[in-house]
Short mmCIF file of C-alpha atoms in Angstrom, two decimals:
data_model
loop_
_atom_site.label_atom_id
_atom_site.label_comp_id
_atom_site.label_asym_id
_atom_site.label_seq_id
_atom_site.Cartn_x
_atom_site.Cartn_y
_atom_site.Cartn_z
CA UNK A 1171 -36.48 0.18 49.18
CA UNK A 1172 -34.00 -1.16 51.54
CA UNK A 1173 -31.14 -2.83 51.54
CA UNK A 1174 -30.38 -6.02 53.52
CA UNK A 1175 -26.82 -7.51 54.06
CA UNK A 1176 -28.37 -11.45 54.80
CA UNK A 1177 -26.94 -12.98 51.42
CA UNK A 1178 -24.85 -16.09 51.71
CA UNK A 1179 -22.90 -16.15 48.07
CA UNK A 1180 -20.94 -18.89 47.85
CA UNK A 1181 -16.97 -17.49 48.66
CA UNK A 1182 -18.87 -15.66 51.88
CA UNK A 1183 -16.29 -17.67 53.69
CA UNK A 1184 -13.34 -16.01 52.42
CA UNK A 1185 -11.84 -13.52 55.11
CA UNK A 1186 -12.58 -9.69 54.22
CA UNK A 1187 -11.91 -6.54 55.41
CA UNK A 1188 -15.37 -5.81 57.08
CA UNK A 1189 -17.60 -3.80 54.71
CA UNK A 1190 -19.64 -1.50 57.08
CA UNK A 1191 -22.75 -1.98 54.71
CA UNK A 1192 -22.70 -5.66 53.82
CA UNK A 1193 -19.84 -6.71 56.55
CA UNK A 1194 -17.38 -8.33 54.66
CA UNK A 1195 -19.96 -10.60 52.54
CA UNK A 1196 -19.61 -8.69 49.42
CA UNK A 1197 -23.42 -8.79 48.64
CA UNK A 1198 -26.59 -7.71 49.58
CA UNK A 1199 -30.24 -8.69 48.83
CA UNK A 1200 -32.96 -5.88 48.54
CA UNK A 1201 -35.60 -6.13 51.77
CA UNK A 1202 -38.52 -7.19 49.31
CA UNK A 1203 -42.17 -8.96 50.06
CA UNK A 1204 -42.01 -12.30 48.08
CA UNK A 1205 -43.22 -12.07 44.95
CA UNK A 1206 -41.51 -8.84 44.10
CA UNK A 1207 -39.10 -9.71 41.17
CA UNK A 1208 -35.91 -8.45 42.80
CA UNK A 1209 -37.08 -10.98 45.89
CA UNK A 1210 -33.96 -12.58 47.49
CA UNK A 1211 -32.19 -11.08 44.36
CA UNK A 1212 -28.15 -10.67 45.07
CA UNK A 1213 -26.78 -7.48 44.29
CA UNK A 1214 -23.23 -6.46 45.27
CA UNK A 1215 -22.33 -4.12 47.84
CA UNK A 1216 -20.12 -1.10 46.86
CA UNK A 1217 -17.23 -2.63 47.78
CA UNK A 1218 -18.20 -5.88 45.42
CA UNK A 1219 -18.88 -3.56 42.92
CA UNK A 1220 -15.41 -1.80 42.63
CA UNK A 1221 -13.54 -5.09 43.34
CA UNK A 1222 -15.99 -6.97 40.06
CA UNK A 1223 -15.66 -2.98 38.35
CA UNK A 1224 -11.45 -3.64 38.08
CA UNK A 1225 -12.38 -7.07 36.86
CA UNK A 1226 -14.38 -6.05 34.22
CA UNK A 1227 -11.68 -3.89 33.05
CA UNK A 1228 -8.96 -6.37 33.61
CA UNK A 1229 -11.03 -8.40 30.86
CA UNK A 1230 -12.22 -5.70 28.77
CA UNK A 1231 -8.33 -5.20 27.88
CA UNK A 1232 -8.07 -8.90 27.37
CA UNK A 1233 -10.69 -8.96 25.23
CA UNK A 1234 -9.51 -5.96 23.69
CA UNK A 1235 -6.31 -7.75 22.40
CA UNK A 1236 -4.63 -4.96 23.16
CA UNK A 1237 -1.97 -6.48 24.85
CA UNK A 1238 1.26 -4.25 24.77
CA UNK A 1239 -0.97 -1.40 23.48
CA UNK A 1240 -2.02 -0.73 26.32
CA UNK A 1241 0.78 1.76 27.26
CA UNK A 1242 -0.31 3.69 23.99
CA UNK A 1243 -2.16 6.68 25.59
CA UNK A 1244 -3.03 10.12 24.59
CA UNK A 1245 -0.95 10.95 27.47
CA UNK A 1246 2.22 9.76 25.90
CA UNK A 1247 1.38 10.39 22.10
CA UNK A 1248 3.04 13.80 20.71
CA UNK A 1249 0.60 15.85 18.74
CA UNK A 1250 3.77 18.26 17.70
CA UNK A 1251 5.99 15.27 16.87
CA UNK A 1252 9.85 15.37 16.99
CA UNK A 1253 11.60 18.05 15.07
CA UNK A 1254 9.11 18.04 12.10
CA UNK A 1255 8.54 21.39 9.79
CA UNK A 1256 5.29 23.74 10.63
CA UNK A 1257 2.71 21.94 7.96
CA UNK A 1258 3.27 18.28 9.18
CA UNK A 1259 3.23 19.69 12.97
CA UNK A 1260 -0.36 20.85 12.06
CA UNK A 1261 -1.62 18.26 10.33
CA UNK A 1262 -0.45 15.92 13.31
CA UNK A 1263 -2.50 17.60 15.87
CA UNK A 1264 -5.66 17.75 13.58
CA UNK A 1265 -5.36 14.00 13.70
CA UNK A 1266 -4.63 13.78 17.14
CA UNK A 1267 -7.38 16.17 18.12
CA UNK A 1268 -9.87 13.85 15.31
CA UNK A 1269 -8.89 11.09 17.68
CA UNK A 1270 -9.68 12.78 21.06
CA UNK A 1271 -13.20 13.85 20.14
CA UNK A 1272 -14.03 10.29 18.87
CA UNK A 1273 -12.72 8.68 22.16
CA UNK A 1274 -15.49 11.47 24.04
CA UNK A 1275 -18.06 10.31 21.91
CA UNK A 1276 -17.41 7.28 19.63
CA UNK A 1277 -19.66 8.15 16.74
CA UNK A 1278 -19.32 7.22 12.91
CA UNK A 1279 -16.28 5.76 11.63
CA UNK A 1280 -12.69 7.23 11.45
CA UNK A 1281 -10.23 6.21 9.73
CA UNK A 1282 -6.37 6.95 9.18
CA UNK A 1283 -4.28 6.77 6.58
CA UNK A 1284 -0.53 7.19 7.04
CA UNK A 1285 2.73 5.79 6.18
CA UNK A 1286 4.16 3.41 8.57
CA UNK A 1287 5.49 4.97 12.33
CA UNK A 1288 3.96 7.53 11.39
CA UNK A 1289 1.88 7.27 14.56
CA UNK A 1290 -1.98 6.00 13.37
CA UNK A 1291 -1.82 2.79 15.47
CA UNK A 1292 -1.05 5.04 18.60
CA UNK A 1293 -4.00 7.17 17.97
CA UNK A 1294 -5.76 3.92 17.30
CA UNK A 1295 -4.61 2.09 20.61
CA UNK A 1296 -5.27 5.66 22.81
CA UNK A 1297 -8.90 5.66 21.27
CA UNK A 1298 -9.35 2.10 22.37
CA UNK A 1299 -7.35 2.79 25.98
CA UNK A 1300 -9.81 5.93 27.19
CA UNK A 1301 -12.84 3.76 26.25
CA UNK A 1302 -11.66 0.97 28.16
CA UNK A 1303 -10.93 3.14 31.55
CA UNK A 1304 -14.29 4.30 31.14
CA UNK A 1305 -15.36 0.56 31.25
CA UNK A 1306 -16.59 0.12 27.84
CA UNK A 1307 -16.13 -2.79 25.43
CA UNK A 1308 -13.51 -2.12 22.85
CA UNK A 1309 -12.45 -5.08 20.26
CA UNK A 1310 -8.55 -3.72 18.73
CA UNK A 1311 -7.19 -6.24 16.36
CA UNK A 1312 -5.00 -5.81 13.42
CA UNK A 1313 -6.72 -7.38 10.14
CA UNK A 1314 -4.23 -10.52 9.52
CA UNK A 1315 -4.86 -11.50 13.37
CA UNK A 1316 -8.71 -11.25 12.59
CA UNK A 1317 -8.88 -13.32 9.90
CA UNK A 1318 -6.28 -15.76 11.54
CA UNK A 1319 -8.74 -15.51 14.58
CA UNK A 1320 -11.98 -16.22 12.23
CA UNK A 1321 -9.53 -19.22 10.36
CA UNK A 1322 -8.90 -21.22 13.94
CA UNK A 1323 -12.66 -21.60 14.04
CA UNK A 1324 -12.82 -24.15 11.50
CA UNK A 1325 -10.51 -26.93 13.56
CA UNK A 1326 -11.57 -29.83 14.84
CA UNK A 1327 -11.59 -28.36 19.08
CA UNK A 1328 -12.36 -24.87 18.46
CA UNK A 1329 -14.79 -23.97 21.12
CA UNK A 1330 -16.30 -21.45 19.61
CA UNK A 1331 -18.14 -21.88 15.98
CA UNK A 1332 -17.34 -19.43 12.67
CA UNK A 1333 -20.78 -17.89 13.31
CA UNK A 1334 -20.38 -17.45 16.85
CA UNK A 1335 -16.92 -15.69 16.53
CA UNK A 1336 -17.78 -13.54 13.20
CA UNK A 1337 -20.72 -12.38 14.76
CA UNK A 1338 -19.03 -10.91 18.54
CA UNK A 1339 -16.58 -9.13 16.01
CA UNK A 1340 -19.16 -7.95 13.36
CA UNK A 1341 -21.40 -6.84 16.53
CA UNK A 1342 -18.52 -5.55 19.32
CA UNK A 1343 -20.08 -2.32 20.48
CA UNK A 1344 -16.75 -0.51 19.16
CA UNK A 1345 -14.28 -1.81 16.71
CA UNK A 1346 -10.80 -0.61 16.11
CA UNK A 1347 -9.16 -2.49 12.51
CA UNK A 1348 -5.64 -2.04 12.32
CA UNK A 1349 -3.47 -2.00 9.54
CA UNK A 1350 -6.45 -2.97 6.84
CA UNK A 1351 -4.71 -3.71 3.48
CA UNK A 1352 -1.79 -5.70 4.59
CA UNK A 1353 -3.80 -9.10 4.92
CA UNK A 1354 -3.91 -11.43 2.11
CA UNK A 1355 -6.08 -10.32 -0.84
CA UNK A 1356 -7.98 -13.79 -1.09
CA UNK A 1357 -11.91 -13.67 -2.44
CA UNK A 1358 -12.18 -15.38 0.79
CA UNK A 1359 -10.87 -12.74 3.21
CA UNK A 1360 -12.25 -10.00 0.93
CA UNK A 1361 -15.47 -11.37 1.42
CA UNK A 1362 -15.30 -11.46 5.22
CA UNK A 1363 -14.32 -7.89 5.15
CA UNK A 1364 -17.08 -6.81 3.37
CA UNK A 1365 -19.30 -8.96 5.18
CA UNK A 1366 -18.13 -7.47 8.64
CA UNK A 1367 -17.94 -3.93 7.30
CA UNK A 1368 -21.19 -4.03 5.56
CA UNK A 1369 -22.67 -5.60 8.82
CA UNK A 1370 -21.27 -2.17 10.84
CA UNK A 1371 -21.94 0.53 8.51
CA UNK A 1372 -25.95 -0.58 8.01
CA UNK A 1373 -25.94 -0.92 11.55
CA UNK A 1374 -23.78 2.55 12.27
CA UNK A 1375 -21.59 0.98 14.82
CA UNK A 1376 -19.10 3.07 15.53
CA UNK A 1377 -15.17 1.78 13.80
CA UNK A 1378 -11.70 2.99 13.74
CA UNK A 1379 -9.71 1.69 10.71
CA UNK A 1380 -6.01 2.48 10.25
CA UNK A 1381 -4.23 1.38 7.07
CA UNK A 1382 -1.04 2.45 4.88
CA UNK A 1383 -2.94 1.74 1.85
CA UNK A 1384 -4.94 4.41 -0.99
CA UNK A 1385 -8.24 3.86 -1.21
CA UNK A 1386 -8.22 2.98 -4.47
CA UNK A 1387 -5.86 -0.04 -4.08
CA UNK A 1388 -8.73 -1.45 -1.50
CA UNK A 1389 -11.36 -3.96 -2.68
CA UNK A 1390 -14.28 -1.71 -4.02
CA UNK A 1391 -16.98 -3.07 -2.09
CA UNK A 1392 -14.44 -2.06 1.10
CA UNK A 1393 -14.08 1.17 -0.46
CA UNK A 1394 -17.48 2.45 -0.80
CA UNK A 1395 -17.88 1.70 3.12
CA UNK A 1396 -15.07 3.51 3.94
CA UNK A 1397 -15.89 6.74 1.64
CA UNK A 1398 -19.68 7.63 3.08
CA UNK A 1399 -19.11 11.56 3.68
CA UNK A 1400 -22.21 11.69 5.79
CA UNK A 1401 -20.86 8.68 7.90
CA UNK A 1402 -16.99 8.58 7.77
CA UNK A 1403 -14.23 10.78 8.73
CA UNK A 1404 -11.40 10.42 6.76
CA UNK A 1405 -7.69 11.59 8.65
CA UNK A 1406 -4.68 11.78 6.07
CA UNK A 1407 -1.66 11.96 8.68
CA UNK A 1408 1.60 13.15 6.64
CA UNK A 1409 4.15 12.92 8.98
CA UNK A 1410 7.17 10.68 9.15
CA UNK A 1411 8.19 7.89 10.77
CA UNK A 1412 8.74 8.59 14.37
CA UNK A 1413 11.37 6.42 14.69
CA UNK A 1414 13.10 7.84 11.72
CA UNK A 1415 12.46 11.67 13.06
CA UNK A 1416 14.90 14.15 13.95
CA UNK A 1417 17.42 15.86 12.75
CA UNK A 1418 19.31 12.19 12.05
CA UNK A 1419 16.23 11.07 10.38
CA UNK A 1420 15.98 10.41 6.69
CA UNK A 1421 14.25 12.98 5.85
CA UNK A 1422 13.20 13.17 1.88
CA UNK A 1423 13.84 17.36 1.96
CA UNK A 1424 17.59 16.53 3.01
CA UNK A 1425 18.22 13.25 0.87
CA UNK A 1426 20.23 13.34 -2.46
CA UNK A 1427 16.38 13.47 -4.28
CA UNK A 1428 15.67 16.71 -3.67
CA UNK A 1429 17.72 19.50 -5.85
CA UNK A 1430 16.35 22.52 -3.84
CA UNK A 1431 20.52 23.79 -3.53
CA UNK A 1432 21.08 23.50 -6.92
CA UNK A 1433 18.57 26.27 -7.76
CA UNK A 1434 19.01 28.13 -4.45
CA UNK A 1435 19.74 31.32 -6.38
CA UNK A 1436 16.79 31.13 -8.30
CA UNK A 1437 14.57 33.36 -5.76
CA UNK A 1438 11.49 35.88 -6.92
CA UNK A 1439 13.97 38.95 -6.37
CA UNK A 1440 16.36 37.08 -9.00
CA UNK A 1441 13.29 36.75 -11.53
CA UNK A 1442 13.73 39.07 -14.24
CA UNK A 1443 10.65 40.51 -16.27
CA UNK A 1444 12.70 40.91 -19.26
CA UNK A 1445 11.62 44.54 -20.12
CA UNK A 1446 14.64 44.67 -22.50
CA UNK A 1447 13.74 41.57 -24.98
CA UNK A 1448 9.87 41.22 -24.66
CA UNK A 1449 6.57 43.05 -26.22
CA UNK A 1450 4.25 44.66 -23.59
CA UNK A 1451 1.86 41.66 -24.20
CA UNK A 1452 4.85 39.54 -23.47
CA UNK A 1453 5.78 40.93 -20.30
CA UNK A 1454 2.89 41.69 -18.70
CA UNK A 1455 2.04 38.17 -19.50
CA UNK A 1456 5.49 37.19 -17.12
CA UNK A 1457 4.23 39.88 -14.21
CA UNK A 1458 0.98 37.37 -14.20
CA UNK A 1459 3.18 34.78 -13.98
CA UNK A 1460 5.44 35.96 -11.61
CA UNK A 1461 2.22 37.35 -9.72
CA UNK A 1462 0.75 33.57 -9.29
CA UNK A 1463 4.00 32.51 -8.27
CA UNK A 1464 4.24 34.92 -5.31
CA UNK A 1465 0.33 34.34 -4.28
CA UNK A 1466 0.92 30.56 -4.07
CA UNK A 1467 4.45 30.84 -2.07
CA UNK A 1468 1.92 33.32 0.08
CA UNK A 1469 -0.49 30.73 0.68
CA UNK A 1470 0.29 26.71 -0.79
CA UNK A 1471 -2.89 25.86 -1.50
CA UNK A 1472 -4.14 23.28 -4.15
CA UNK A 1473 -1.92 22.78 -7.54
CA UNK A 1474 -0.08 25.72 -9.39
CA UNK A 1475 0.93 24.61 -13.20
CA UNK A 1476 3.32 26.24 -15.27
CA UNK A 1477 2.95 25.77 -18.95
CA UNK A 1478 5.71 26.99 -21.48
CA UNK A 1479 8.88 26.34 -23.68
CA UNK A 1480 12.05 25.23 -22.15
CA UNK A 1481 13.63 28.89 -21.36
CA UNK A 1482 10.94 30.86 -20.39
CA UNK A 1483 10.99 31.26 -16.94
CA UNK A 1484 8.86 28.33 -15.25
CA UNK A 1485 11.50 26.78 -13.30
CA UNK A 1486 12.41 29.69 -12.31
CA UNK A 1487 9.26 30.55 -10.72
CA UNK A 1488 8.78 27.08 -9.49
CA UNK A 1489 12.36 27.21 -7.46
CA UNK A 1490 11.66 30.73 -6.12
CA UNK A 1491 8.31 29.05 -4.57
CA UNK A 1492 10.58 26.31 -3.32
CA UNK A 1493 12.87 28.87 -1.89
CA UNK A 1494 10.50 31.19 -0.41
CA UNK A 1495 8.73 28.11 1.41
CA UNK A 1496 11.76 26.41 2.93
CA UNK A 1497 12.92 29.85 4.08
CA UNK A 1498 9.89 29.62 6.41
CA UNK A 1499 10.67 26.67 7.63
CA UNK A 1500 8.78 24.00 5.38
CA UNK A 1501 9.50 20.95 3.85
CA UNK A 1502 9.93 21.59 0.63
CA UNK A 1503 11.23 19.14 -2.53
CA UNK A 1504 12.01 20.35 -5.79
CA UNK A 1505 13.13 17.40 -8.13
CA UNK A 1506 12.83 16.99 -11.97
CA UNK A 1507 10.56 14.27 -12.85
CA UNK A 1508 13.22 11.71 -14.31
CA UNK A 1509 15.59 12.28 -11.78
CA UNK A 1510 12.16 11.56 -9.11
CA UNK A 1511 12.46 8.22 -11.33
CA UNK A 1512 15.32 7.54 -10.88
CA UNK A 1513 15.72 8.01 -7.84
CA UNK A 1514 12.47 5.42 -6.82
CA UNK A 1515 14.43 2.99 -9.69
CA UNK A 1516 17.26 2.85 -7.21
CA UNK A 1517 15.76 1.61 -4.43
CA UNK A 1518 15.70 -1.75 -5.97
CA UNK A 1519 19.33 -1.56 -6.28
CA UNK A 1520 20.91 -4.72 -3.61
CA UNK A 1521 23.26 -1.85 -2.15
CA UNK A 1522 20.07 0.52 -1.29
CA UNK A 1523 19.55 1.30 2.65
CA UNK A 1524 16.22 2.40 2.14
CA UNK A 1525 13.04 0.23 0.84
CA UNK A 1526 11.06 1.30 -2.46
CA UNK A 1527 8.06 1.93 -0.24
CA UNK A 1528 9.94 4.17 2.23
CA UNK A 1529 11.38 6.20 -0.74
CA UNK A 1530 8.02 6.59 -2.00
CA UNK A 1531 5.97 7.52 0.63
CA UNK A 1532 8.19 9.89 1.70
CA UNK A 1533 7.98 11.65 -2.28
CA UNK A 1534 4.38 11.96 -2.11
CA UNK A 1535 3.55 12.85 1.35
CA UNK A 1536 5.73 15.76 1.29
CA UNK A 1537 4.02 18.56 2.59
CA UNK A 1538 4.98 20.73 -0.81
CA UNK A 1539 6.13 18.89 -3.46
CA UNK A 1540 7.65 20.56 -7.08
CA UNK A 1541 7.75 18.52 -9.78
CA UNK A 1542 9.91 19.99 -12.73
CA UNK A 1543 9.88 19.05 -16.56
CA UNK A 1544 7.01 16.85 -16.28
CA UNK A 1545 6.75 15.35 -19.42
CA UNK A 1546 10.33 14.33 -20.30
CA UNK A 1547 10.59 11.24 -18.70
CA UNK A 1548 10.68 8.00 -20.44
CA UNK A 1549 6.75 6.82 -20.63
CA UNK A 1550 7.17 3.57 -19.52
CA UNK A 1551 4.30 1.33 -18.15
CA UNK A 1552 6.19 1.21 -14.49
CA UNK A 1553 6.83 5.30 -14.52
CA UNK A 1554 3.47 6.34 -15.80
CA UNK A 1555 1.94 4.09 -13.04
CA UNK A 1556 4.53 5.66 -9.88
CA UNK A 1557 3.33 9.64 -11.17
CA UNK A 1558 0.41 8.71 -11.15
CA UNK A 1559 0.13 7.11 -8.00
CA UNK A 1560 1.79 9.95 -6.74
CA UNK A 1561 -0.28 12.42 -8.41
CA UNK A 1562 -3.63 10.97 -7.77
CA UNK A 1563 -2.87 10.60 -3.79
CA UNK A 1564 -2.06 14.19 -3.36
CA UNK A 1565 -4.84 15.04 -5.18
CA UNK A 1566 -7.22 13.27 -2.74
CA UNK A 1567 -5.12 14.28 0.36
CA UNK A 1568 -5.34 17.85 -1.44
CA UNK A 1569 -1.73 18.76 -0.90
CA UNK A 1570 -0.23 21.40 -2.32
CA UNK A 1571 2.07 20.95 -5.21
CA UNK A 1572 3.60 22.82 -8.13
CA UNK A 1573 3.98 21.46 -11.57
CA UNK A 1574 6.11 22.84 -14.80
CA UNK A 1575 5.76 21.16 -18.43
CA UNK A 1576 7.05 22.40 -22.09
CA UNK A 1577 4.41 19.66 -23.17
CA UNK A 1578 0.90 20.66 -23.97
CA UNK A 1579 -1.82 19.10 -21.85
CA UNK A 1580 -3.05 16.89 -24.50
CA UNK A 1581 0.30 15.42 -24.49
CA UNK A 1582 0.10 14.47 -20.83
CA UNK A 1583 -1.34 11.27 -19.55
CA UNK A 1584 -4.82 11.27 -19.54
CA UNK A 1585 -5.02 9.71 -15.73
CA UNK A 1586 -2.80 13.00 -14.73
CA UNK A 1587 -4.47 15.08 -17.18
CA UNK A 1588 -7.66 14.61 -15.49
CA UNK A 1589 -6.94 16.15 -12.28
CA UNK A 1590 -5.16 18.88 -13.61
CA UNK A 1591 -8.04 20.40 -15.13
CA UNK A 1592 -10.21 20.28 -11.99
CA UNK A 1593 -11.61 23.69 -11.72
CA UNK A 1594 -11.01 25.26 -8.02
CA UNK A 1595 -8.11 22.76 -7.48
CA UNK A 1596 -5.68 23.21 -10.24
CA UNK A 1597 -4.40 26.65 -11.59
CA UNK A 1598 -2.93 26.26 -15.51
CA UNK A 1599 -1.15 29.61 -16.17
CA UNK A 1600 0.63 29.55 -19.80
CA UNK A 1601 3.97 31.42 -20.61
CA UNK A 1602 3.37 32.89 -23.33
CA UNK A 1603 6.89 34.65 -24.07
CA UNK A 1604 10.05 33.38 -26.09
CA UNK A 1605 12.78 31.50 -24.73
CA UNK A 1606 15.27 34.14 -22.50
CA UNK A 1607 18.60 34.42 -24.70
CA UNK A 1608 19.57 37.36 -23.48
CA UNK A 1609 19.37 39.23 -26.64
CA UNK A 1610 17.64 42.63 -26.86
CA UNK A 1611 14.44 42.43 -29.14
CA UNK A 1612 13.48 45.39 -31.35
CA UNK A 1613 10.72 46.48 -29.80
CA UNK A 1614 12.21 46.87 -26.69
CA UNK A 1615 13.46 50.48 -28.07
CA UNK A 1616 10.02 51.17 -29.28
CA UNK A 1617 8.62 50.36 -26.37
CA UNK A 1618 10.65 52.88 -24.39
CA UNK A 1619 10.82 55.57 -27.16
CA UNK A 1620 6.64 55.75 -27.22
CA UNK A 1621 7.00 56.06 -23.42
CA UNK A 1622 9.49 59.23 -23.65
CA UNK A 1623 7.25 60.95 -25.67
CA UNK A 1624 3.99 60.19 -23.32
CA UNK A 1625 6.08 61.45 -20.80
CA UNK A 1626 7.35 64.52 -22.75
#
């Protein structure tokens, strides 16, 4: 069909630069018998159509309420980050490359989970920015905003009804949630959440959700939304705060927490088998031992548990891990459990620079984290609660971490006892072998005696 330039829209007065297909009107009408249904139909010209095409996007950002987001970009983000160790490095560009594939194809639901600065909202925002140069419709709003936003529609002048506005939310093509968790946890606004997130995941609208929050501390109904395996992509980001990273940042692995110098001599070539003291049983009971302890430093992977009386050897094997691992470069802390306590305690002290939450996001996102004496600390309601918060999230973020205990499983809480005997995540290995004294037992001799006369 052809095109005919004989439209008169109504700001056809305006001067333009002449268009050489519709000359300067802006829009066109398709050279149609009457009847036809695109009959005296306007259309705009090509040069209408990029002037209304940087409109649309204009209000797409508006709409977007992305506001000073907008300058978050992939471009600008830093999948490496700023002077952090090898194993938060990596895990930042697996979230940053999670993000880029989305914002080719938004499919599913993806959602991080990350302390604060620790750059989810970026990722967020970047996701939202590509789709919107692409001229798609993107809805960003953090979750206090949105139920602000859904609040104003009960006043007197609101233009807009409740229904009207829950349902563009619950319906935008693609919705990005920011920082869900942090609103208040009225039945209300729990409700609404559901509601919304119910609405998305029956109809598999694609959502990005950031939040600082576990899973477990969201409202269930939430939380069996966001956990659908077939459905959505989960993205643990470890890293720090950006604006705390560096070599000036406060870094857990170079606070007064972590006790990594104090056993810096304790190293696998410092180990000592014992040959002098023990029974064969004995020591090749220790090689095993010291055998797990060198695959692991190898290869962090999962949960390594050593089991055995004060003495015999399982901090010793836990610090030479330690060692080994920071010698490569990684973050590494190594901190008795009540001094961990401790240290969290302090935080609420009025003199304390850093916030409880800092202090404890930074313990249990550590990329490899060595709790010693577990067991020993005072089993108050407050401390059993902090391990196992800590505990549980590094068992569903599936970060490595070593463990020592003179206590018997049984003895353990039963929340933290639970994931440590998850076959193919945990590893229990028992030291079986008396406390070292430095004293030569008697069968030592025996032992060496029977060998001379095998050799003989």
């Amino acid at each position: 069909m052809a095109i005919s330039s004989n439209a008169e829209p109504a700001d056809a007065g305006r001067k333009t630069e002449a268009c050489p297909i519709c000359g300067g009107a802006g829009y066109l009408v398709r050279d149609v018998p009457p009847g036809h249904p695109d009959f005296h139909t306007l259309i705009p010209c090509r040069c209408k159509q990029q002037e209304l095409e940087r409109r649309r996007r204009d209000q797409l950002q508006q709409v977007s309420n992305l506001g000073g987001l907008a300058r978050m970009t992939f471009g600008n983000f830093l999948p490496e980050g700023v002077g952090m160790p090898d194993e938060k490095r990596r895990n930042l560009r697996l979230a940053y490359q999670a993000a880029r594939e989305f914002a080719r194809q938004p499919r599913g639901w993806l959602i991080f989970k990350g302390s604060y600065g620790c750059g989810k909202t970026h990722l967020a925002a970047a996701i939202a920015n590509e789709c919107v140069e692409r001229g798609e419709t993107v809805l960003f709003v953090v979750v206090p905003d949105l139920l602000d936003y859904l609040r104003s529609a009960f006043a007197p002048h609101s233009e807009e009804t409740f229904d009207e506005r829950f349902e563009s939310i619950r319906s935008a093509p693609l919705l990005i949630l920011d920082e869900l968790g942090v609103q208040a946890a009225t039945p209300w606004a729990q409700e609404k959440l559901y509601q919304l997130l119910n609405h998305r995941s029956n109809a598999r609208l694609p959502t990005v959700i950031t939040t600082n929050c576990e899973l477990e501390e969201l409202d269930a109904r939430v939380r069996s939304r966001l956990t659908e395996t077939d459905f959505c992509q989960i993205v643990g980001i470890i890293a720090g705060d950006y604006r705390q990273s560096g070599p000036s940042g406060n870094d857990v692995t170079q606070n007064d927490l972590n006790s990594i110098s104090q056993v810096s001599e304790m190293t696998f070539e410092r180990f000592s088998l014992r040959e002098e003291e023990l029974s064969e049983n004995q020591e090749e009971n220790l090689r095993h031992g010291l055998a797990l302890a060198h695959s692991f430093a190898e290869h962090p992977d999962g949960w390594l548990i050593f089991i055995g009386e004060h003495g015999t050897g399982k901090t010793h094997l836990a610090a030479a891990i330690a060692n080994a691992r920071q010698s490569r470069g990684q973050s590494v802390v190594f901190v008795t459990v009540p001094d961990l306590l401790d240290y969290l305690r302090s935080a609420y002290s009025p003199n304390s620079q850093v916030s409880f939450d800092k202090r404890f996001e930074e313990v249990r996102r550590c990329p490899l984290l060595i709790l010693d004496d577990l067991g020993t600390e005072s089993g108050t309601p407050w401390a059993r609660e902090k391990l196992y918060q800590i505990i549980n999230y590094r068992y569903n973020l599936r970060l490595p971490t070593v463990f020592t205990t003179s206590q018997l499983l049984e003895r353990i809480d039963p929340r933290l006892r639970s994931r440590m005997l998850v076959q193919g995540r945990a590893e229990r290995f028992a030291l079986e072998v008396p406390a070292f004294t430095g004293a030569v037992s008697s069968l030592a001799p025996r032992r060496r005696r029977a060998g001379k006369r095998a050799n003989d």
